[in-house]
Amino acid sequence: MPAPTASFSPDRGYRLNPNVALRPEPFGALAYHFGNRRLSFLKDLALVELVEHLGEHPSAREALATLPAAQHEPTLRALAVLAATDMIVPV
Amino acid sequence: MLVEQFKHGLNAPICLTWEWTYACNLACAHCLSSSGRRDPMELSTDEIKSVIDELQRMQVFYINVGGGEPTVRADFWELLDYAIAHQVGVKFSTNGLRITPERARQLAATDYVDVQISLDGATREVNDAVRGPGSYDMAIRAMENLAEAGFENFKISVVMTRQNVSQLDDFAAIADRYGAQLRITRLRPSGRGADVWDELHPTAEQQLELYDWLVGHGERVLTGDSFFHLNALGSEPIPGLNLCGAGRVVCLIDPVGDVYACPFAIHDAFKAGNVRSPGGFAEVWQSSSLFQELRGEQTGGACRSCSAYDVCQGGCMAAKFFTGLPLDGPDPECVKGHGATALAAVDRAALPPQGTDHSHKGPVRSQPVSLGMPALKVSRPDRFCDESPLAGMEAR
Ligand code: SF4
Ligand code: SF4
């Protein structure tokens, strides 16, 4: 997995890039970016749910509130990668 | 690893090859679909459009269109526009026939389209021996036109043979010259490829050469799922899809609408259904018994005890099938030599016949004349999952 390049800051608001479609899959979802034609795999349903509703929260950190604390760090790392690949964008 | 998720199949394919016609202006010796003549039962313009609608509903975000030579269809450009307008991006494979300066400019100005030019030799001599006289010049002209029009990063697709493994650096240089990306694929004994496989498939030393080259250059070169059987050669896996995705993430729709597990497996044994049947493509993908079976646990058979099984997975199902080897055993090009041993015991007369044959019947203008090989039968090769289905993919 490449290291995130674009800077991601958990205190900003993000949303799913309007250029990205999520396709439900048994394990989570497949995200397709129509602009850069990248595929990403969201490998669990909680992350899919979070990403779908990300835009409704003032910041990425606040969006995590519903998840168990132990998942906050890994989820922030996942979001950082999604931001680096332009799958989610700042609001 | 994602491979685990893939094994049980996805809701829709991510690597869908769709051949729009069996007609072709060329007669390549190793054509995987034995193309040449149009089939009278080919899908009509409206039928293709309705399958595109279905793919849009299933969220199949892009397809690999091939043939035959897809651009010989009179409705090719109309269908291309239709797919793109329905959020189904297209990469199409061509021998360059219709890539004029005007078409190149039109393509360069279109989003969601990618072009893949087939080239099987870095020199005219090596290419034309397999693809036929004039085919090298035609491909190069198409590349010049695309580069001139500012089409960046189109693909140059090469089927690796005994005659061109030594030209890998030259292919990379050609790709650089035109601002293109190199894609190399494996010669499989499919279609007319079965007739030339013995003479043309790379030797064991060449497999090693290829592996080393890929380990050094693999990040910039696309391979799809071509070479995962070579992973057993070393500790470094080659970038790309490292499993047989047939029926799990890969499939083929042929020009008459038949759905096969893989473009290299055009045979009744791998036919899952037809898009014209009630329920259409979605029903075939989701419910065909063949695909269900391919998504189940595979036993691994004789490969199970091999130390390389995890990275090699026993190789390519189609290559095994058409060389008469058991599907749960080693690949014919098994780098541990088990394939060669197994091949020696195969009764050549009992090999499974290829599924369909649309080869030109008479001589063709661009008949290939093989290099130091007996005269070959004739038409055209590769196209497969355009790039790696996982190109640029991030595993989350
Ligand atoms: S049968 Fe061979 S070519 Fe087809 S998906 Fe499997 S490994 Fe790839
Ligand atoms: S024995 Fe099977 S798993 Fe081992 S290298 Fe050969 S094909 Fe691959």
Short mmCIF file of C-alpha atoms and ligand atoms in Angstrom, two decimals:
data_model
loop_
_atom_site.label_atom_id
_atom_site.label_comp_id
_atom_site.label_asym_id
_atom_site.label_seq_id
_atom_site.Cartn_x
_atom_site.Cartn_y
_atom_site.Cartn_z
CA MET A 1 0.00 0.00 0.00
CA PRO A 2 1.51 3.34 -0.98
CA ALA A 3 2.03 5.87 1.75
CA PRO A 4 -0.53 8.63 1.72
CA THR A 5 0.76 11.61 -0.19
CA ALA A 6 -1.98 14.23 0.04
CA SER A 7 -2.20 15.49 3.54
CA PHE A 8 -5.16 14.30 5.51
CA SER A 9 -6.25 16.09 8.60
CA PRO A 10 -8.80 14.37 10.83
CA ASP A 11 -10.13 17.66 12.02
CA ARG A 12 -11.40 18.67 8.62
CA GLY A 13 -14.67 17.61 7.07
CA TYR A 14 -14.50 15.12 4.19
CA ARG A 15 -16.96 13.48 1.88
CA LEU A 16 -16.97 10.79 -0.77
CA ASN A 17 -15.64 12.26 -4.01
CA PRO A 18 -18.65 12.78 -6.32
CA ASN A 19 -16.51 11.11 -9.02
CA VAL A 20 -16.43 7.91 -7.02
CA ALA A 21 -19.03 5.15 -7.10
CA LEU A 22 -19.34 2.51 -4.40
CA ARG A 23 -20.39 -0.94 -5.49
CA PRO A 24 -21.64 -3.18 -2.67
CA GLU A 25 -19.73 -6.45 -2.34
CA PRO A 26 -20.06 -9.34 0.10
CA PHE A 27 -17.00 -8.17 2.01
CA GLY A 28 -17.69 -4.43 1.92
CA ALA A 29 -17.53 -2.38 -1.24
CA LEU A 30 -15.53 -1.68 -4.30
CA ALA A 31 -14.86 2.00 -4.90
CA TYR A 32 -14.28 3.16 -8.44
CA HIS A 33 -12.91 6.58 -9.27
CA PHE A 34 -14.14 7.67 -12.68
CA GLY A 35 -11.49 10.36 -12.91
CA ASN A 36 -8.28 8.44 -12.25
CA ARG A 37 -9.80 4.98 -12.88
CA ARG A 38 -8.52 3.58 -9.64
CA LEU A 39 -10.22 0.80 -7.83
CA SER A 40 -10.15 0.57 -4.09
CA PHE A 41 -11.58 -2.06 -1.84
CA LEU A 42 -13.27 -1.15 1.37
CA LYS A 43 -12.81 -4.33 3.26
CA ASP A 44 -15.41 -4.02 5.92
CA LEU A 45 -18.99 -2.92 6.12
CA ALA A 46 -18.43 -0.45 8.95
CA LEU A 47 -15.91 1.45 6.85
CA VAL A 48 -18.35 1.51 3.92
CA GLU A 49 -21.06 2.90 6.15
CA LEU A 50 -18.69 5.51 7.53
CA VAL A 51 -17.47 6.63 4.11
CA GLU A 52 -21.01 6.90 2.77
CA HIS A 53 -22.01 9.23 5.58
CA LEU A 54 -18.71 11.02 6.03
CA GLY A 55 -20.02 14.26 4.55
CA GLU A 56 -22.66 14.57 7.23
CA HIS A 57 -20.09 15.17 9.95
CA PRO A 58 -18.20 18.39 10.58
CA SER A 59 -14.90 16.50 10.75
CA ALA A 60 -13.51 13.05 10.03
CA ARG A 61 -12.72 12.60 13.70
CA GLU A 62 -16.30 13.24 14.71
CA ALA A 63 -17.51 10.76 12.13
CA LEU A 64 -15.61 8.08 14.03
CA ALA A 65 -17.68 8.55 17.17
CA THR A 66 -19.96 5.61 16.45
CA LEU A 67 -17.05 3.16 16.15
CA PRO A 68 -15.40 1.37 19.10
CA ALA A 69 -12.35 3.31 20.30
CA ALA A 70 -9.97 0.54 19.27
CA GLN A 71 -10.95 1.10 15.65
CA HIS A 72 -10.32 4.82 15.55
CA GLU A 73 -6.64 4.68 14.67
CA PRO A 74 -6.89 2.03 11.91
CA THR A 75 -9.92 3.79 10.48
CA LEU A 76 -8.12 7.14 10.39
CA ARG A 77 -5.27 5.44 8.54
CA ALA A 78 -7.78 4.01 6.06
CA LEU A 79 -9.30 7.44 5.55
CA ALA A 80 -5.85 8.93 5.04
CA VAL A 81 -5.21 6.47 2.20
CA LEU A 82 -8.61 7.20 0.70
CA ALA A 83 -7.81 10.91 0.84
CA ALA A 84 -4.40 10.37 -0.72
CA THR A 85 -6.01 8.54 -3.63
CA ASP A 86 -8.71 11.20 -4.00
CA MET A 87 -11.52 8.81 -3.08
CA ILE A 88 -12.62 11.18 -0.34
CA VAL A 89 -12.18 14.94 -0.61
CA PRO A 90 -12.30 17.82 1.84
CA VAL A 91 -15.66 19.55 2.00
CA MET B 1 -5.01 -10.26 1.29
CA LEU B 2 -7.69 -9.45 -1.21
CA VAL B 3 -7.14 -12.69 -3.02
CA GLU B 4 -9.19 -14.30 -0.28
CA GLN B 5 -12.19 -12.09 -0.98
CA PHE B 6 -11.82 -12.61 -4.71
CA LYS B 7 -11.86 -16.36 -4.46
CA HIS B 8 -15.52 -16.37 -3.63
CA GLY B 9 -16.44 -14.05 -6.46
CA LEU B 10 -17.76 -10.52 -6.65
CA ASN B 11 -21.25 -9.16 -7.30
CA ALA B 12 -20.08 -8.20 -10.77
CA PRO B 13 -16.87 -8.83 -12.68
CA ILE B 14 -14.02 -6.33 -12.50
CA CYS B 15 -12.25 -7.75 -15.48
CA LEU B 16 -14.81 -8.24 -18.20
CA THR B 17 -13.62 -8.87 -21.72
CA TRP B 18 -16.21 -8.45 -24.40
CA GLU B 19 -15.44 -9.40 -27.96
CA TRP B 20 -17.68 -7.49 -30.33
CA THR B 21 -16.93 -9.47 -33.47
CA TYR B 22 -15.08 -12.49 -34.74
CA ALA B 23 -14.25 -10.58 -37.93
CA CYS B 24 -10.64 -9.52 -38.37
CA ASN B 25 -8.51 -8.03 -41.09
CA LEU B 26 -5.53 -10.04 -39.85
CA ALA B 27 -4.94 -13.72 -39.28
CA CYS B 28 -2.48 -13.89 -36.39
CA ALA B 29 -0.99 -17.30 -35.79
CA HIS B 30 -1.79 -17.32 -32.07
CA CYS B 31 -5.26 -15.71 -32.02
CA LEU B 32 -6.89 -16.75 -28.75
CA SER B 33 -10.38 -16.59 -30.22
CA SER B 34 -9.61 -18.14 -33.62
CA SER B 35 -11.01 -15.01 -35.25
CA GLY B 36 -11.27 -14.14 -38.91
CA ARG B 37 -14.83 -14.29 -40.19
CA ARG B 38 -17.85 -12.55 -38.74
CA ASP B 39 -20.43 -14.85 -37.19
CA PRO B 40 -23.96 -14.27 -38.55
CA MET B 41 -25.31 -14.65 -35.00
CA GLU B 42 -23.26 -11.76 -33.58
CA LEU B 43 -25.07 -9.41 -31.21
CA SER B 44 -26.82 -6.54 -32.98
CA THR B 45 -26.30 -2.88 -32.16
CA ASP B 46 -29.42 -2.86 -29.98
CA GLU B 47 -28.49 -6.06 -28.22
CA ILE B 48 -25.06 -4.69 -27.35
CA LYS B 49 -26.66 -1.51 -26.07
CA SER B 50 -29.02 -3.40 -23.83
CA VAL B 51 -26.14 -5.41 -22.35
CA ILE B 52 -24.34 -2.11 -21.74
CA ASP B 53 -27.44 -0.88 -19.88
CA GLU B 54 -27.27 -4.00 -17.78
CA LEU B 55 -23.57 -3.50 -17.05
CA GLN B 56 -24.33 0.03 -15.94
CA ARG B 57 -26.96 -1.28 -13.52
CA MET B 58 -24.49 -3.85 -12.20
CA GLN B 59 -21.84 -1.13 -11.83
CA VAL B 60 -19.32 -2.73 -14.12
CA PHE B 61 -17.24 0.39 -14.41
CA TYR B 62 -15.14 -0.58 -17.37
CA ILE B 63 -14.83 -3.26 -19.97
CA ASN B 64 -12.14 -4.55 -22.27
CA VAL B 65 -13.48 -4.65 -25.78
CA GLY B 66 -11.80 -6.85 -28.34
CA GLY B 67 -12.54 -9.25 -31.14
CA GLY B 68 -11.58 -10.07 -33.84
CA GLU B 69 -10.81 -6.52 -34.72
CA PRO B 70 -13.60 -4.61 -32.98
CA THR B 71 -13.25 -1.51 -35.13
CA VAL B 72 -14.40 -3.37 -38.23
CA ARG B 73 -17.94 -3.27 -36.86
CA ALA B 74 -19.71 -0.43 -38.66
CA ASP B 75 -21.35 0.56 -35.35
CA PHE B 76 -18.10 0.47 -33.34
CA TRP B 77 -17.83 4.23 -32.70
CA GLU B 78 -21.52 4.50 -31.90
CA LEU B 79 -21.24 1.68 -29.36
CA LEU B 80 -18.13 3.19 -27.86
CA ASP B 81 -19.95 6.48 -27.28
CA TYR B 82 -22.96 4.66 -25.92
CA ALA B 83 -20.93 2.75 -23.34
CA ILE B 84 -19.10 5.85 -22.18
CA ALA B 85 -22.34 7.79 -21.88
CA HIS B 86 -23.62 4.98 -19.65
CA GLN B 87 -20.69 5.06 -17.24
CA VAL B 88 -19.10 1.98 -18.70
CA GLY B 89 -15.55 2.98 -19.56
CA VAL B 90 -13.96 1.15 -22.47
CA LYS B 91 -10.52 -0.03 -23.24
CA PHE B 92 -10.43 -1.56 -26.65
CA SER B 93 -7.78 -3.69 -28.27
CA THR B 94 -6.94 -3.07 -31.87
CA ASN B 95 -4.31 -3.93 -34.42
CA GLY B 96 -4.40 -0.27 -35.41
CA LEU B 97 -6.54 -0.66 -38.52
CA ARG B 98 -8.87 2.29 -37.99
CA ILE B 99 -6.71 4.53 -35.81
CA THR B 100 -6.41 7.35 -38.33
CA PRO B 101 -5.20 10.81 -37.31
CA GLU B 102 -8.86 11.96 -37.07
CA ARG B 103 -9.93 9.02 -34.92
CA ALA B 104 -6.85 9.44 -32.75
CA ARG B 105 -7.82 13.06 -32.09
CA GLN B 106 -11.39 12.04 -31.32
CA LEU B 107 -10.15 9.37 -28.89
CA ALA B 108 -7.73 11.76 -27.23
CA ALA B 109 -10.65 14.10 -26.57
CA THR B 110 -12.82 11.39 -25.00
CA ASP B 111 -12.77 10.53 -21.32
CA TYR B 112 -13.13 6.96 -20.11
CA VAL B 113 -11.64 5.42 -23.19
CA ASP B 114 -8.33 3.69 -23.49
CA VAL B 115 -6.70 2.11 -26.51
CA GLN B 116 -4.51 -0.93 -26.61
CA ILE B 117 -2.42 -1.64 -29.67
CA SER B 118 -1.28 -5.21 -30.21
CA LEU B 119 2.35 -5.67 -31.15
CA ASP B 120 4.17 -8.97 -30.88
CA GLY B 121 7.62 -8.04 -32.03
CA ALA B 122 9.79 -4.99 -31.41
CA THR B 123 11.01 -5.42 -34.96
CA ARG B 124 9.00 -5.85 -38.16
CA GLU B 125 10.52 -9.25 -38.74
CA VAL B 126 9.54 -10.76 -35.39
CA ASN B 127 6.11 -9.11 -35.28
CA ASP B 128 5.04 -9.92 -38.81
CA ALA B 129 6.06 -13.57 -38.48
CA VAL B 130 3.20 -13.97 -36.02
CA ARG B 131 0.77 -11.21 -36.95
CA GLY B 132 1.25 -11.10 -40.71
CA PRO B 133 2.92 -8.79 -43.24
CA GLY B 134 2.05 -5.12 -42.85
CA SER B 135 0.84 -5.53 -39.27
CA TYR B 136 3.94 -3.96 -37.71
CA ASP B 137 3.68 -0.85 -39.86
CA MET B 138 -0.03 -0.60 -39.18
CA ALA B 139 0.49 -0.77 -35.41
CA ILE B 140 3.33 1.76 -35.45
CA ARG B 141 1.28 4.15 -37.58
CA ALA B 142 -1.57 3.92 -35.07
CA MET B 143 0.86 4.69 -32.23
CA GLU B 144 2.24 7.67 -34.10
CA ASN B 145 -1.28 8.96 -34.66
CA LEU B 146 -2.22 8.55 -31.00
CA ALA B 147 0.97 10.20 -29.77
CA GLU B 148 0.55 13.01 -32.29
CA ALA B 149 -3.01 13.58 -31.08
CA GLY B 150 -1.80 13.82 -27.50
CA PHE B 151 -3.36 10.55 -26.33
CA GLU B 152 -1.26 9.80 -23.29
CA ASN B 153 -0.59 6.47 -21.76
CA PHE B 154 -2.32 4.27 -24.29
CA LYS B 155 -1.30 0.63 -23.99
CA ILE B 156 0.97 -1.48 -26.14
CA SER B 157 0.14 -5.11 -25.63
CA VAL B 158 2.66 -7.83 -26.32
CA VAL B 159 2.17 -11.58 -26.15
CA MET B 160 5.47 -13.03 -24.95
CA THR B 161 6.92 -15.68 -27.24
CA ARG B 162 10.18 -17.50 -27.68
CA GLN B 163 11.08 -14.91 -30.32
CA ASN B 164 10.42 -11.72 -28.42
CA VAL B 165 11.45 -12.29 -24.79
CA SER B 166 14.88 -10.98 -25.74
CA GLN B 167 13.24 -7.78 -27.02
CA LEU B 168 11.72 -6.68 -23.70
CA ASP B 169 13.94 -3.62 -23.41
CA ASP B 170 13.13 -2.68 -26.99
CA PHE B 171 9.40 -2.91 -26.30
CA ALA B 172 9.86 -0.66 -23.28
CA ALA B 173 11.73 1.81 -25.49
CA ILE B 174 8.91 1.81 -28.05
CA ALA B 175 6.40 2.49 -25.28
CA ASP B 176 8.55 5.37 -24.03
CA ARG B 177 8.87 6.80 -27.51
CA TYR B 178 5.10 7.12 -27.86
CA GLY B 179 4.27 8.01 -24.27
CA ALA B 180 2.54 4.66 -23.94
CA GLN B 181 2.50 1.98 -21.29
CA LEU B 182 3.72 -1.53 -21.96
CA ARG B 183 1.53 -4.51 -21.19
CA ILE B 184 2.90 -7.98 -21.61
CA THR B 185 0.86 -11.15 -21.51
CA ARG B 186 1.35 -14.83 -21.57
CA LEU B 187 0.94 -16.93 -24.69
CA ARG B 188 -1.75 -19.42 -23.81
CA PRO B 189 -2.66 -22.50 -25.80
CA SER B 190 -6.11 -21.07 -26.58
CA GLY B 191 -7.76 -20.74 -29.98
CA ARG B 192 -5.14 -20.86 -32.72
CA GLY B 193 -2.63 -20.35 -29.92
CA ALA B 194 -2.90 -24.09 -29.37
CA ASP B 195 -1.43 -24.74 -32.82
CA VAL B 196 1.70 -22.71 -32.20
CA TRP B 197 2.13 -23.05 -28.45
CA ASP B 198 4.75 -25.80 -28.67
CA GLU B 199 7.01 -23.73 -30.93
CA LEU B 200 6.31 -20.31 -29.47
CA HIS B 201 5.92 -20.55 -25.72
CA PRO B 202 9.02 -19.26 -23.92
CA THR B 203 11.62 -21.79 -22.83
CA ALA B 204 12.38 -22.40 -19.15
CA GLU B 205 15.45 -20.10 -19.37
CA GLN B 206 13.30 -17.42 -20.98
CA GLN B 207 10.72 -17.72 -18.19
CA LEU B 208 13.50 -16.91 -15.76
CA GLU B 209 14.67 -14.01 -17.92
CA LEU B 210 11.10 -12.74 -18.03
CA TYR B 211 10.66 -13.08 -14.29
CA ASP B 212 13.89 -11.21 -13.57
CA TRP B 213 12.91 -8.48 -15.99
CA LEU B 214 9.50 -8.12 -14.39
CA VAL B 215 10.92 -7.97 -10.90
CA GLY B 216 13.13 -5.12 -12.12
CA HIS B 217 10.54 -3.28 -14.23
CA GLY B 218 7.20 -4.66 -13.10
CA GLU B 219 5.87 -1.53 -11.46
CA ARG B 220 5.67 0.24 -14.80
CA VAL B 221 4.59 -2.72 -16.87
CA LEU B 222 1.10 -4.17 -16.87
CA THR B 223 0.69 -7.91 -16.80
CA GLY B 224 -2.88 -8.65 -15.70
CA ASP B 225 -2.79 -12.16 -14.34
CA SER B 226 -0.31 -13.44 -16.90
CA PHE B 227 2.69 -14.41 -14.89
CA PHE B 228 1.76 -15.36 -11.37
CA HIS B 229 2.90 -18.91 -12.12
CA LEU B 230 6.41 -17.45 -12.29
CA ASN B 231 6.20 -16.30 -8.69
CA ALA B 232 7.47 -19.72 -7.69
CA LEU B 233 10.83 -18.64 -9.14
CA GLY B 234 11.72 -16.26 -6.38
CA SER B 235 10.76 -14.55 -3.22
CA GLU B 236 9.46 -11.44 -4.90
CA PRO B 237 5.94 -11.63 -6.25
CA ILE B 238 5.30 -9.95 -9.57
CA PRO B 239 2.86 -7.03 -9.34
CA GLY B 240 -0.54 -7.89 -10.80
CA LEU B 241 -3.38 -10.21 -10.06
CA ASN B 242 -1.97 -13.28 -8.41
CA LEU B 243 -4.73 -15.74 -8.84
CA CYS B 244 -6.82 -17.28 -11.54
CA GLY B 245 -9.83 -15.00 -11.56
CA ALA B 246 -11.87 -17.04 -14.04
CA GLY B 247 -15.55 -16.83 -13.13
CA ARG B 248 -14.65 -15.01 -9.92
CA VAL B 249 -13.58 -11.57 -11.14
CA VAL B 250 -12.88 -12.38 -14.79
CA CYS B 251 -15.16 -13.40 -17.64
CA LEU B 252 -15.72 -13.15 -21.36
CA ILE B 253 -18.77 -12.27 -23.40
CA ASP B 254 -18.12 -13.51 -26.93
CA PRO B 255 -19.53 -11.92 -30.11
CA VAL B 256 -22.63 -14.17 -30.14
CA GLY B 257 -23.35 -13.42 -26.47
CA ASP B 258 -21.99 -16.60 -24.93
CA VAL B 259 -20.48 -16.03 -21.50
CA TYR B 260 -17.27 -17.89 -20.67
CA ALA B 261 -15.25 -18.00 -17.47
CA CYS B 262 -12.25 -16.41 -19.18
CA PRO B 263 -11.29 -15.06 -22.62
CA PHE B 264 -8.72 -17.83 -22.89
CA ALA B 265 -11.25 -20.55 -22.18
CA ILE B 266 -13.59 -20.56 -25.17
CA HIS B 267 -14.86 -24.10 -24.79
CA ASP B 268 -18.16 -25.66 -23.73
CA ALA B 269 -16.56 -26.78 -20.48
CA PHE B 270 -16.26 -23.12 -19.45
CA LYS B 271 -19.44 -21.73 -20.98
CA ALA B 272 -21.75 -20.35 -18.29
CA GLY B 273 -24.69 -19.16 -20.41
CA ASN B 274 -25.72 -16.53 -22.94
CA VAL B 275 -26.66 -12.87 -22.48
CA ARG B 276 -29.70 -13.42 -24.72
CA SER B 277 -31.31 -15.78 -22.23
CA PRO B 278 -33.92 -14.54 -19.75
CA GLY B 279 -32.18 -12.85 -16.86
CA GLY B 280 -29.43 -11.68 -19.19
CA PHE B 281 -25.80 -11.31 -18.19
CA ALA B 282 -26.53 -10.63 -14.51
CA GLU B 283 -28.30 -13.94 -14.11
CA VAL B 284 -25.41 -15.80 -15.75
CA TRP B 285 -22.80 -14.04 -13.62
CA GLN B 286 -24.66 -14.49 -10.36
CA SER B 287 -26.25 -17.89 -10.72
CA SER B 288 -24.63 -20.11 -13.33
CA SER B 289 -23.61 -23.42 -11.84
CA LEU B 290 -20.21 -23.25 -13.54
CA PHE B 291 -19.36 -19.94 -11.88
CA GLN B 292 -20.63 -21.18 -8.52
CA GLU B 293 -18.31 -24.10 -8.85
CA LEU B 294 -15.30 -21.94 -9.78
CA ARG B 295 -15.96 -19.80 -6.70
CA GLY B 296 -15.92 -22.77 -4.38
CA GLU B 297 -12.84 -24.17 -2.69
CA GLN B 298 -10.28 -25.55 -5.15
CA THR B 299 -8.36 -28.55 -4.02
CA GLY B 300 -4.94 -27.77 -5.47
CA GLY B 301 -4.40 -31.46 -6.20
CA ALA B 302 -0.82 -32.38 -6.94
CA CYS B 303 0.29 -28.76 -6.31
CA ARG B 304 -0.82 -28.81 -2.69
CA SER B 305 2.44 -30.21 -1.45
CA CYS B 306 4.49 -27.65 -3.44
CA SER B 307 6.24 -24.99 -1.39
CA ALA B 308 5.28 -22.39 -4.00
CA TYR B 309 1.57 -23.12 -4.02
CA ASP B 310 0.65 -20.00 -2.08
CA VAL B 311 2.14 -17.66 -4.65
CA CYS B 312 1.63 -19.77 -7.75
CA GLN B 313 -1.76 -21.34 -7.04
CA GLY B 314 -1.10 -23.97 -9.67
CA GLY B 315 -1.15 -21.44 -12.50
CA CYS B 316 -3.59 -20.96 -15.36
CA MET B 317 -6.71 -23.07 -15.72
CA ALA B 318 -6.99 -22.50 -19.47
CA ALA B 319 -3.36 -23.41 -20.09
CA LYS B 320 -3.84 -26.67 -18.23
CA PHE B 321 -7.10 -27.51 -19.93
CA PHE B 322 -5.94 -27.03 -23.49
CA THR B 323 -2.71 -28.91 -22.95
CA GLY B 324 -4.63 -31.86 -21.52
CA LEU B 325 -3.44 -31.48 -17.92
CA PRO B 326 -5.70 -31.92 -14.88
CA LEU B 327 -7.13 -28.62 -13.66
CA ASP B 328 -6.05 -29.22 -10.09
CA GLY B 329 -2.46 -30.05 -11.00
CA PRO B 330 0.57 -28.06 -12.13
CA ASP B 331 0.60 -25.51 -14.94
CA PRO B 332 2.22 -26.70 -18.21
CA GLU B 333 4.87 -24.04 -17.62
CA CYS B 334 5.32 -24.93 -13.94
CA VAL B 335 8.71 -23.49 -13.09
CA LYS B 336 9.54 -26.51 -10.97
CA GLY B 337 9.36 -28.63 -14.10
CA HIS B 338 6.29 -30.62 -13.04
CA GLY B 339 4.31 -29.36 -16.02
CA ALA B 340 6.84 -30.62 -18.54
CA THR B 341 6.83 -34.03 -16.91
CA ALA B 342 3.05 -34.14 -16.92
CA LEU B 343 2.88 -32.96 -20.54
CA ALA B 344 5.10 -35.80 -21.66
CA ALA B 345 2.46 -38.25 -20.46
CA VAL B 346 -0.46 -36.55 -22.25
CA ASP B 347 -2.02 -38.28 -25.23
CA ARG B 348 -1.81 -35.47 -27.81
CA ALA B 349 -4.52 -37.03 -29.95
CA ALA B 350 -6.99 -36.70 -27.11
CA LEU B 351 -6.51 -32.95 -26.44
CA PRO B 352 -9.78 -31.04 -26.03
CA PRO B 353 -10.74 -29.36 -29.29
CA GLN B 354 -10.93 -25.57 -29.31
CA GLY B 355 -14.46 -24.25 -28.91
CA THR B 356 -15.23 -22.15 -31.95
CA ASP B 357 -13.31 -21.45 -35.10
CA HIS B 358 -13.90 -18.35 -37.21
CA SER B 359 -10.52 -18.48 -38.91
CA HIS B 360 -10.32 -17.24 -42.47
CA LYS B 361 -10.73 -20.22 -44.74
CA GLY B 362 -8.63 -19.18 -47.71
CA PRO B 363 -5.36 -17.30 -47.83
CA VAL B 364 -5.36 -13.82 -46.33
CA ARG B 365 -3.39 -10.85 -47.57
CA SER B 366 -1.63 -10.57 -44.25
CA GLN B 367 -0.90 -14.24 -43.76
CA PRO B 368 1.92 -14.61 -41.22
CA VAL B 369 4.97 -16.49 -42.35
CA SER B 370 6.68 -17.95 -39.36
CA LEU B 371 10.33 -17.50 -38.53
CA GLY B 372 12.03 -20.83 -39.00
CA MET B 373 8.83 -22.63 -38.16
CA PRO B 374 6.64 -24.69 -40.38
CA ALA B 375 4.05 -22.48 -42.07
CA LEU B 376 1.48 -21.58 -39.48
CA LYS B 377 -2.22 -21.35 -39.70
CA VAL B 378 -3.36 -17.83 -39.64
CA SER B 379 -5.31 -14.32 -37.34
CA ARG B 380 -4.84 -12.36 -34.06
CA PRO B 381 -4.15 -12.54 -30.33
CA ASP B 382 -4.41 -11.17 -27.04
CA ARG B 383 -6.57 -8.92 -25.26
CA PHE B 384 -7.49 -9.71 -21.80
CA CYS B 385 -8.06 -7.81 -18.69
CA ASP B 386 -6.74 -4.58 -20.08
CA GLU B 387 -4.42 -3.71 -17.37
CA SER B 388 -4.19 -5.59 -14.22
CA PRO B 389 -7.72 -5.44 -12.90
CA LEU B 390 -5.97 -4.22 -9.81
CA ALA B 391 -3.88 -1.56 -11.47
CA GLY B 392 -3.59 1.33 -9.13
CA MET B 393 -5.70 -0.46 -6.63
CA GLU B 394 -5.44 0.11 -2.95
CA ALA B 395 -6.32 -2.71 -0.66
CA ARG B 396 -8.15 -1.38 2.33
S1 SF4 C 1 -7.78 -19.38 -16.87
FE1 SF4 C 1 -5.72 -18.51 -17.05
S2 SF4 C 1 -6.04 -16.66 -18.29
FE2 SF4 C 1 -8.05 -17.27 -17.50
S3 SF4 C 1 -8.34 -16.11 -15.60
FE3 SF4 C 1 -7.42 -18.10 -15.06
S4 SF4 C 1 -5.19 -17.71 -15.01
FE4 SF4 C 1 -6.15 -16.03 -16.14
S1 SF4 C 2 3.93 -27.57 -8.62
FE1 SF4 C 2 2.06 -26.34 -8.89
S2 SF4 C 2 2.19 -24.73 -7.31
FE2 SF4 C 2 4.26 -25.64 -7.50
S3 SF4 C 2 5.30 -24.31 -8.95
FE3 SF4 C 2 4.40 -26.00 -10.13
S4 SF4 C 2 2.41 -25.23 -10.82
FE4 SF4 C 2 3.10 -23.89 -9.17
#
